[in-house]
Coordinates of C-alpha atoms and ligand atoms in Angstrom, one line a residue:
M16 CA 0.0 0.0 0.0
H17 CA 1.2 3.5 -0.9
S18 CA 1.1 6.5 1.4
V19 CA -1.2 9.1 -0.2
V20 CA -1.1 12.9 0.0
I21 CA -3.1 15.9 -1.1
S22 CA -0.4 17.9 -2.9
G23 CA -2.3 20.8 -4.3
T24 CA -5.7 22.5 -4.3
G25 CA -7.2 25.1 -6.7
L26 CA -10.2 27.3 -6.8
Y27 CA -12.2 28.9 -9.6
Q28 CA -14.1 31.9 -8.3
P29 CA -16.9 33.3 -10.7
P30 CA -16.6 36.9 -11.8
H31 CA -19.9 38.2 -10.3
T32 CA -21.0 38.8 -6.8
I33 CA -24.6 39.1 -5.6
T34 CA -25.0 40.6 -2.2
N35 CA -28.0 39.8 0.0
A36 CA -29.3 43.4 -0.5
E37 CA -29.2 43.0 -4.3
L38 CA -30.8 39.5 -4.1
V39 CA -33.6 40.6 -1.9
E40 CA -34.3 43.7 -3.9
S41 CA -34.8 41.7 -7.1
F42 CA -36.8 39.0 -5.3
N43 CA -39.1 41.5 -3.8
R44 CA -39.7 43.1 -7.2
Y45 CA -40.6 39.6 -8.5
V46 CA -43.0 39.2 -5.6
D47 CA -44.7 42.6 -6.3
L48 CA -45.0 41.7 -10.0
Q49 CA -46.6 38.3 -9.2
N50 CA -49.0 39.8 -6.7
A51 CA -50.0 42.5 -9.1
Q52 CA -50.5 40.0 -11.9
H53 CA -52.7 37.7 -9.6
A54 CA -54.4 40.6 -7.7
D55 CA -57.9 39.4 -8.5
A56 CA -57.3 35.8 -7.5
I57 CA -55.7 37.0 -4.3
A58 CA -58.7 39.3 -3.6
R59 CA -61.0 36.3 -4.2
G60 CA -59.0 34.3 -1.7
E61 CA -58.1 31.8 -4.4
R62 CA -54.4 32.4 -4.2
E63 CA -52.0 33.3 -1.3
P64 CA -50.0 36.5 -1.9
L65 CA -46.2 35.9 -2.1
A66 CA -44.2 37.4 0.8
H67 CA -41.1 39.6 0.7
S68 CA -37.7 38.2 1.6
S69 CA -35.4 40.0 4.0
V70 CA -31.6 40.5 4.4
E71 CA -31.9 40.2 8.2
F72 CA -33.6 36.8 8.0
I73 CA -31.0 35.5 5.5
E74 CA -28.0 36.5 7.6
K75 CA -29.6 35.4 10.9
A76 CA -30.9 32.0 9.6
S77 CA -27.9 31.0 7.5
G78 CA -24.8 33.2 8.0
I79 CA -24.7 33.9 4.2
K80 CA -23.9 37.5 3.2
Q81 CA -23.2 37.2 -0.5
R82 CA -22.6 34.6 -3.3
Y83 CA -20.6 34.4 -6.5
V84 CA -22.3 33.5 -9.8
I85 CA -21.2 32.9 -13.3
E86 CA -24.0 35.0 -14.8
K87 CA -25.8 37.7 -12.8
D88 CA -28.3 39.6 -15.0
G89 CA -30.6 36.6 -15.6
V90 CA -30.7 35.7 -11.9
L91 CA -31.6 39.3 -10.9
D92 CA -34.1 39.9 -13.7
P93 CA -37.5 39.7 -11.9
R94 CA -39.1 38.5 -15.1
R95 CA -36.7 35.6 -15.4
M96 CA -35.0 34.6 -12.1
Y97 CA -32.4 32.1 -13.4
P98 CA -29.0 32.6 -15.1
R99 CA -28.8 33.1 -18.9
F100 CA -26.1 30.8 -20.4
Q101 CA -25.4 30.6 -24.1
E102 CA -25.7 27.1 -25.6
R103 CA -22.3 25.9 -26.8
G104 CA -21.6 23.7 -29.8
D105 CA -20.4 20.2 -29.4
D106 CA -16.9 21.2 -30.5
Q107 CA -16.6 23.9 -27.8
L108 CA -15.4 23.2 -24.2
S109 CA -18.5 23.0 -22.0
L110 CA -19.0 25.5 -19.3
M111 CA -18.6 22.9 -16.5
A112 CA -15.4 21.7 -18.1
E113 CA -14.2 25.2 -18.5
I114 CA -14.4 26.1 -14.8
A115 CA -13.0 22.7 -13.9
V116 CA -10.0 23.2 -16.1
D117 CA -9.4 26.6 -14.5
A118 CA -9.4 25.2 -11.0
A119 CA -7.4 22.1 -12.1
H120 CA -4.6 24.3 -13.6
K121 CA -4.3 26.1 -10.2
A122 CA -4.3 22.8 -8.2
L123 CA -1.7 21.3 -10.6
A124 CA 0.5 24.4 -10.3
A125 CA 0.3 24.2 -6.5
A126 CA 1.2 20.5 -6.7
G127 CA 4.1 21.2 -9.2
K128 CA 2.5 18.7 -11.6
K129 CA 1.5 18.9 -15.3
G130 CA -1.7 17.6 -16.8
S131 CA 0.2 14.7 -18.3
D132 CA 1.2 13.5 -14.8
V133 CA -2.5 12.9 -14.0
D134 CA -3.8 9.3 -14.7
A135 CA -7.4 9.6 -13.4
V136 CA -9.9 12.5 -13.4
L137 CA -13.0 12.4 -11.2
C138 CA -15.6 15.1 -11.9
S139 CA -17.7 15.0 -8.8
A140 CA -20.6 17.5 -8.4
A141 CA -24.2 17.9 -7.3
N142 CA -25.3 18.4 -10.9
M143 CA -23.9 17.4 -14.3
Q144 CA -24.3 19.5 -17.4
R145 CA -25.2 16.5 -19.6
A146 CA -25.7 12.8 -19.4
Y147 CA -22.7 11.8 -21.6
P148 CA -19.9 11.8 -22.7
A149 CA -18.7 12.2 -19.1
M150 CA -17.6 15.7 -18.1
A151 CA -14.5 14.1 -16.6
I152 CA -13.4 12.8 -20.0
E153 CA -13.7 16.2 -21.6
I154 CA -11.7 17.7 -18.7
Q155 CA -9.1 14.8 -19.0
Q156 CA -8.6 15.7 -22.7
A157 CA -8.4 19.5 -22.1
L158 CA -5.7 18.9 -19.5
G159 CA -3.8 16.3 -21.6
A160 CA -4.2 13.8 -18.8
G161 CA -3.9 10.1 -19.3
G162 CA -5.7 7.1 -17.7
Y163 CA -9.4 7.4 -17.3
G164 CA -12.1 9.8 -16.2
F165 CA -15.6 9.4 -14.8
D166 CA -18.4 11.5 -13.3
M167 CA -20.0 11.0 -10.0
N168 CA -22.7 12.7 -8.0
V169 CA -23.4 12.5 -4.3
A170 CA -24.9 16.0 -4.0
C171 CA -23.1 18.0 -1.3
S172 CA -20.8 15.1 -0.4
S173 CA -19.6 14.7 -4.0
A174 CA -16.1 16.0 -3.2
T175 CA -15.4 13.8 -0.1
F176 CA -16.8 10.7 -1.8
A177 CA -14.5 11.4 -4.8
L178 CA -11.6 11.9 -2.4
E179 CA -12.1 8.4 -1.0
Q180 CA -12.1 6.9 -4.6
A181 CA -8.9 8.9 -5.3
Y182 CA -7.3 7.8 -2.0
N183 CA -8.1 4.1 -2.7
A184 CA -6.9 4.2 -6.3
V185 CA -3.6 5.8 -5.3
R186 CA -3.1 3.7 -2.1
S187 CA -3.7 0.4 -4.0
G188 CA -1.2 1.3 -6.7
A189 CA -3.9 1.4 -9.5
S190 CA -3.3 5.1 -10.0
R191 CA -0.3 7.4 -9.5
C192 CA -2.0 10.9 -9.5
V193 CA -5.7 11.5 -9.4
L194 CA -7.4 14.9 -10.0
V195 CA -10.7 15.5 -8.3
V196 CA -12.7 18.5 -9.6
N197 CA -16.0 19.8 -8.2
P198 CA -17.6 22.3 -10.7
E199 CA -20.8 23.4 -8.9
I200 CA -23.0 25.6 -11.1
T201 CA -25.7 25.7 -8.5
S202 CA -27.3 28.9 -9.9
A203 CA -28.8 26.8 -12.7
H204 CA -30.5 24.4 -10.3
L205 CA -31.5 26.8 -7.5
E206 CA -35.2 28.0 -7.4
W207 CA -34.5 31.7 -7.2
K208 CA -38.3 32.4 -7.0
D209 CA -38.7 30.5 -3.7
R210 CA -38.3 32.7 -0.6
D211 CA -37.3 29.7 1.6
C212 CA -34.2 28.9 -0.5
H213 CA -33.4 31.7 -2.9
F214 CA -30.5 32.8 -0.9
I215 CA -28.8 29.5 -0.3
F216 CA -26.4 28.7 -3.2
G217 CA -23.5 30.1 -5.1
D218 CA -21.3 28.9 -8.1
V219 CA -17.7 27.8 -7.8
C220 CA -15.3 25.1 -8.7
T221 CA -12.6 23.3 -6.6
A222 CA -9.8 21.0 -7.6
I223 CA -7.6 18.6 -5.6
V224 CA -4.5 16.7 -6.6
V225 CA -4.1 13.3 -4.8
E226 CA -0.9 11.4 -5.4
R227 CA 1.6 9.0 -3.9
A228 CA 3.7 10.5 -1.2
E229 CA 6.8 9.3 -2.9
T230 CA 6.1 11.4 -6.1
A231 CA 4.9 14.6 -4.3
T232 CA 7.2 17.6 -4.5
S233 CA 5.0 20.5 -3.4
A234 CA 5.9 22.7 -0.5
E235 CA 2.7 21.9 1.3
Q236 CA 1.5 18.3 1.5
W237 CA -1.3 16.6 3.5
E238 CA -1.1 12.9 4.2
I239 CA -4.6 11.2 4.0
L240 CA -4.9 9.1 7.2
G241 CA -8.3 7.8 6.3
T242 CA -11.7 8.4 4.7
R243 CA -15.1 7.3 5.8
L244 CA -18.4 7.6 3.9
A245 CA -22.0 7.0 4.9
T246 CA -25.5 7.4 3.4
Q247 CA -29.0 7.2 4.8
F248 CA -32.1 7.8 2.5
S249 CA -34.1 11.0 3.0
N250 CA -36.5 13.0 0.8
N251 CA -35.8 16.2 2.8
I252 CA -33.5 17.5 0.1
R253 CA -34.7 16.5 -3.4
N254 CA -34.7 17.4 -7.0
N255 CA -36.8 15.4 -9.5
F256 CA -35.1 16.7 -12.7
G257 CA -34.0 13.8 -14.9
F258 CA -34.1 12.0 -18.2
M259 CA -37.5 10.4 -17.5
N260 CA -39.2 13.8 -17.3
R261 CA -40.1 13.9 -21.0
S262 CA -41.6 10.3 -20.9
E263 CA -43.6 11.2 -17.8
D264 CA -45.1 14.2 -19.6
S265 CA -44.2 16.3 -16.6
D266 CA -43.6 20.1 -16.7
P267 CA -39.8 20.7 -17.0
L268 CA -40.4 24.1 -15.2
A269 CA -42.4 22.5 -12.3
R270 CA -41.2 23.3 -8.8
D271 CA -40.0 19.8 -8.1
K272 CA -37.5 20.0 -11.0
T273 CA -35.2 22.3 -9.1
F274 CA -33.7 22.2 -5.6
R275 CA -36.1 22.0 -2.7
Q276 CA -35.7 21.1 0.9
E277 CA -37.2 20.9 4.4
G278 CA -34.5 23.1 5.8
R279 CA -35.4 22.9 9.4
K280 CA -35.7 19.1 9.3
V281 CA -32.3 18.8 7.5
F282 CA -30.7 21.0 10.1
K283 CA -32.1 18.9 13.0
E284 CA -31.4 15.5 11.5
V285 CA -28.0 16.1 9.9
V286 CA -26.2 17.8 12.8
P287 CA -26.2 14.6 15.0
I288 CA -25.4 12.4 12.1
A289 CA -22.4 14.5 11.1
A290 CA -21.0 14.8 14.7
A291 CA -21.3 11.1 15.4
H292 CA -19.7 10.2 12.0
I293 CA -16.7 12.4 12.7
E294 CA -16.3 11.2 16.2
S295 CA -16.4 7.5 15.2
H296 CA -14.1 8.1 12.3
L297 CA -11.5 9.8 14.6
G298 CA -11.9 7.0 17.1
A299 CA -11.0 4.5 14.5
Q300 CA -7.7 6.4 14.1
D301 CA -7.2 6.6 17.9
L302 CA -7.9 10.3 17.8
Q303 CA -10.1 12.4 20.1
P304 CA -12.1 15.4 18.6
S305 CA -10.1 17.7 20.8
Q306 CA -6.8 16.6 19.2
V307 CA -8.0 17.9 15.8
R308 CA -6.4 21.3 15.0
R309 CA -8.9 22.3 12.4
Y310 CA -12.3 21.2 11.0
W311 CA -13.1 22.1 7.4
L312 CA -16.8 21.5 7.5
H313 CA -19.5 21.6 4.8
Q314 CA -20.7 25.1 4.4
A315 CA -24.5 25.1 4.5
N316 CA -25.4 26.9 7.6
L317 CA -23.3 28.7 10.3
G318 CA -25.5 27.5 13.1
M319 CA -25.2 23.9 12.0
N320 CA -21.4 24.0 12.0
Q321 CA -21.4 25.7 15.4
L322 CA -23.6 22.9 16.8
I323 CA -21.5 20.1 15.3
I324 CA -18.3 21.6 16.9
K325 CA -20.1 22.0 20.2
K326 CA -21.1 18.3 20.1
L327 CA -17.5 17.3 19.2
V328 CA -15.4 19.5 21.5
G329 CA -18.0 21.0 23.9
G330 CA -17.2 24.6 23.1
E331 CA -18.0 27.4 20.7
A332 CA -16.6 27.1 17.2
G333 CA -14.1 29.8 16.6
S334 CA -13.0 30.7 13.1
D335 CA -9.6 29.2 13.8
Q336 CA -11.1 25.8 14.7
A337 CA -13.8 25.7 12.0
P338 CA -13.3 28.4 9.4
L339 CA -16.3 29.8 7.7
I340 CA -16.4 30.6 4.0
L341 CA -20.2 30.5 3.8
D342 CA -20.5 34.2 4.4
E343 CA -18.6 35.0 1.2
F344 CA -19.5 32.1 -1.1
A345 CA -22.9 30.9 0.3
N346 CA -23.5 27.1 0.0
T347 CA -21.5 25.8 -2.9
A348 CA -22.7 22.2 -2.6
S349 CA -19.8 19.8 -2.6
A350 CA -17.1 22.5 -2.9
G351 CA -17.8 24.2 0.4
S352 CA -15.5 22.1 2.7
I353 CA -12.8 22.1 0.0
I354 CA -12.9 25.9 -0.3
A355 CA -12.5 26.0 3.5
F356 CA -9.5 23.6 3.3
H357 CA -8.0 25.5 0.3
R358 CA -8.3 28.9 2.0
H359 CA -7.4 27.9 5.6
K360 CA -4.7 25.4 5.7
A361 CA -1.4 27.2 5.1
D362 CA -1.0 28.4 8.7
L363 CA -1.0 24.9 10.2
A364 CA 2.2 23.2 11.4
A365 CA 3.7 19.9 10.4
G366 CA 2.0 17.1 12.3
D367 CA -1.2 19.0 12.8
V368 CA -4.3 16.9 12.1
G369 CA -7.5 18.2 10.4
V370 CA -10.8 16.8 9.2
I371 CA -12.6 17.7 6.0
C372 CA -16.3 16.8 6.3
S373 CA -19.3 17.2 4.1
F374 CA -22.9 16.5 4.7
G375 CA -26.1 17.0 2.7
A376 CA -28.6 15.5 0.3
G377 CA -29.0 11.7 0.3
Y378 CA -28.5 12.1 3.3
S379 CA -24.8 11.7 2.7
V380 CA -21.8 12.4 4.9
G381 CA -18.1 12.0 4.1
S382 CA -15.0 12.6 6.2
V383 CA -11.3 12.8 5.3
I384 CA -8.7 12.9 8.1
V385 CA -5.4 14.6 7.0
R386 CA -2.1 15.3 8.7
K387 CA 0.3 18.1 7.5
R388 CA 3.7 16.7 6.4
Ligands
CO8_425 N1 -37.1 36.1 4.2 C1 -37.9 36.3 5.3 N2 -38.5 35.3 6.0 C2 -38.4 34.0 5.5 C3 -37.5 33.7 4.4 C4 -36.9 34.8 3.8 N3 -36.1 34.6 2.7 N4 -37.5 32.4 4.2 C5 -38.3 31.9 5.1 N5 -38.8 32.8 5.9 C6 -39.8 32.7 7.1 C7 -40.5 31.4 7.0 O1 -41.7 31.5 6.2 C8 -40.8 31.1 8.4 O2 -42.0 31.9 8.8 P1 -43.0 31.4 9.9 O3 -42.2 31.2 11.2 O4 -44.0 32.5 10.0 O5 -43.5 30.1 9.3 C9 -39.6 31.6 9.2 O6 -39.0 32.6 8.3 C10 -38.6 30.6 9.5 O7 -38.4 29.7 8.4 P2 -37.6 28.4 8.4 O8 -38.1 27.5 9.5 O9 -37.5 27.8 7.0 O10 -36.1 29.0 8.8 P3 -34.9 28.3 9.4 O11 -34.5 29.0 10.6 O12 -35.0 26.8 9.4 O13 -33.8 28.6 8.3 C11 -32.5 27.5 6.5 C12 -33.9 28.2 6.9 C13 -31.5 28.7 6.4 C14 -32.7 26.9 5.1 C15 -32.1 26.5 7.5 O14 -33.1 25.6 7.8 C16 -30.9 25.6 7.0 O15 -29.9 26.1 6.6 N6 -31.0 24.3 7.1 C17 -30.0 23.4 6.7 C18 -30.1 23.2 5.3 C19 -29.0 22.3 4.7 O16 -28.0 22.0 5.3 N7 -29.2 21.9 3.5 C20 -28.3 21.2 2.8 C21 -28.7 21.4 1.4 S1 -27.4 21.5 0.4 C22 -27.1 19.9 -0.3 O17 -27.2 18.9 0.2 C23 -26.7 19.9 -1.8 C24 -27.9 19.7 -2.6 C25 -27.5 19.8 -4.1 C26 -27.3 21.2 -4.5 C27 -28.0 21.5 -5.8 C28 -27.7 22.9 -6.3 C29 -28.9 23.8 -6.2

């Protein structure tokens, strides 16, 4: 068995920011337009008026202050409320591959590797742009990588689940250097017209280079001590968009074809699952939660992360122990814990142990225990 390290990470950050104030302003204009359009039905009691959103609610309930998006005008147009992307020809690089290649180049540069050093590409994200050919194979070709590529989707846990596949492939000797990319174009699958969730997501892409310790040359390396994955079926986060929709004669714009959730139930049910998962994974490595220098947790809700840390170590989560990127990026599905790791790892010392942990739809939870070399 080979020792395995994360030798580089990279981040693609979209060009546009939407603040909560901008988001709420456009949402409230949408609400006013809808209520005016349906004024008669509302007056007859046949239809409930839509309610305004508020910046105060969003910040208090979630901790989110802004999000990055690839396309802003369509999202903020109260007569549209979703991004406007130009369809690309089959001979052009797809948008998902484009942002993945950007993040991958940065991760490879940090690892001191070239595309041709990579012998497996895992494109792992909550949504795929198309059914086939795999996004990963397009990315593999664009980078000049060898070996194979495949796509995988475990919603918000896509990155940690892919890290386990990469770890096992390198550890066993099947692969030498695996690239994991998490292009999350969440703006295309968020229901921006729904007050309960319109503030939740942002676009981004993360990339991680996983290779044998013996070939790693980068200044900063993280040995993977172990990975652990778990799933438990729940309908509390669901999206029914899929290839059967046409045959079912269902409306492609119906509410169930975009992201929806029972946020409060998710909060209550996932916090204990995630805390118990991390604790038992650490226990299997003879580690106590208090021995962990840093937790890079999934970024869905500030209160959730604070409760998980409280369950694990009994105290308040400071930004040093469990850094937050949610305020700046919002929930970026599987990329959240990886952005936290990418942004907040350089200050740790050799020997320090940290845990990357994601949790979300499925339910799914994945943890990766790492030690700085
Ligand atoms: N403005 C003002 N008021 C509001 C708003 C708003 N925008 N939204 C709701 N309210 C009102 C509600 O109507 C309610 O009013 P009332 O009390 O009169 O009924 C009140 O505020 C409280 O509403 P909630 O109970 O819904 O509020 P919460 O405190 O529960 O906060 C959150 C809502 C922030 C959603 C919170 O529940 C949460 O973050 N939960 C955790 C969610 C989570 O972790 N989800 C993970 C999903 S991500 C994932 O797994 C990836 C999926 C794939 C991604 C695909 C890309 C899109």
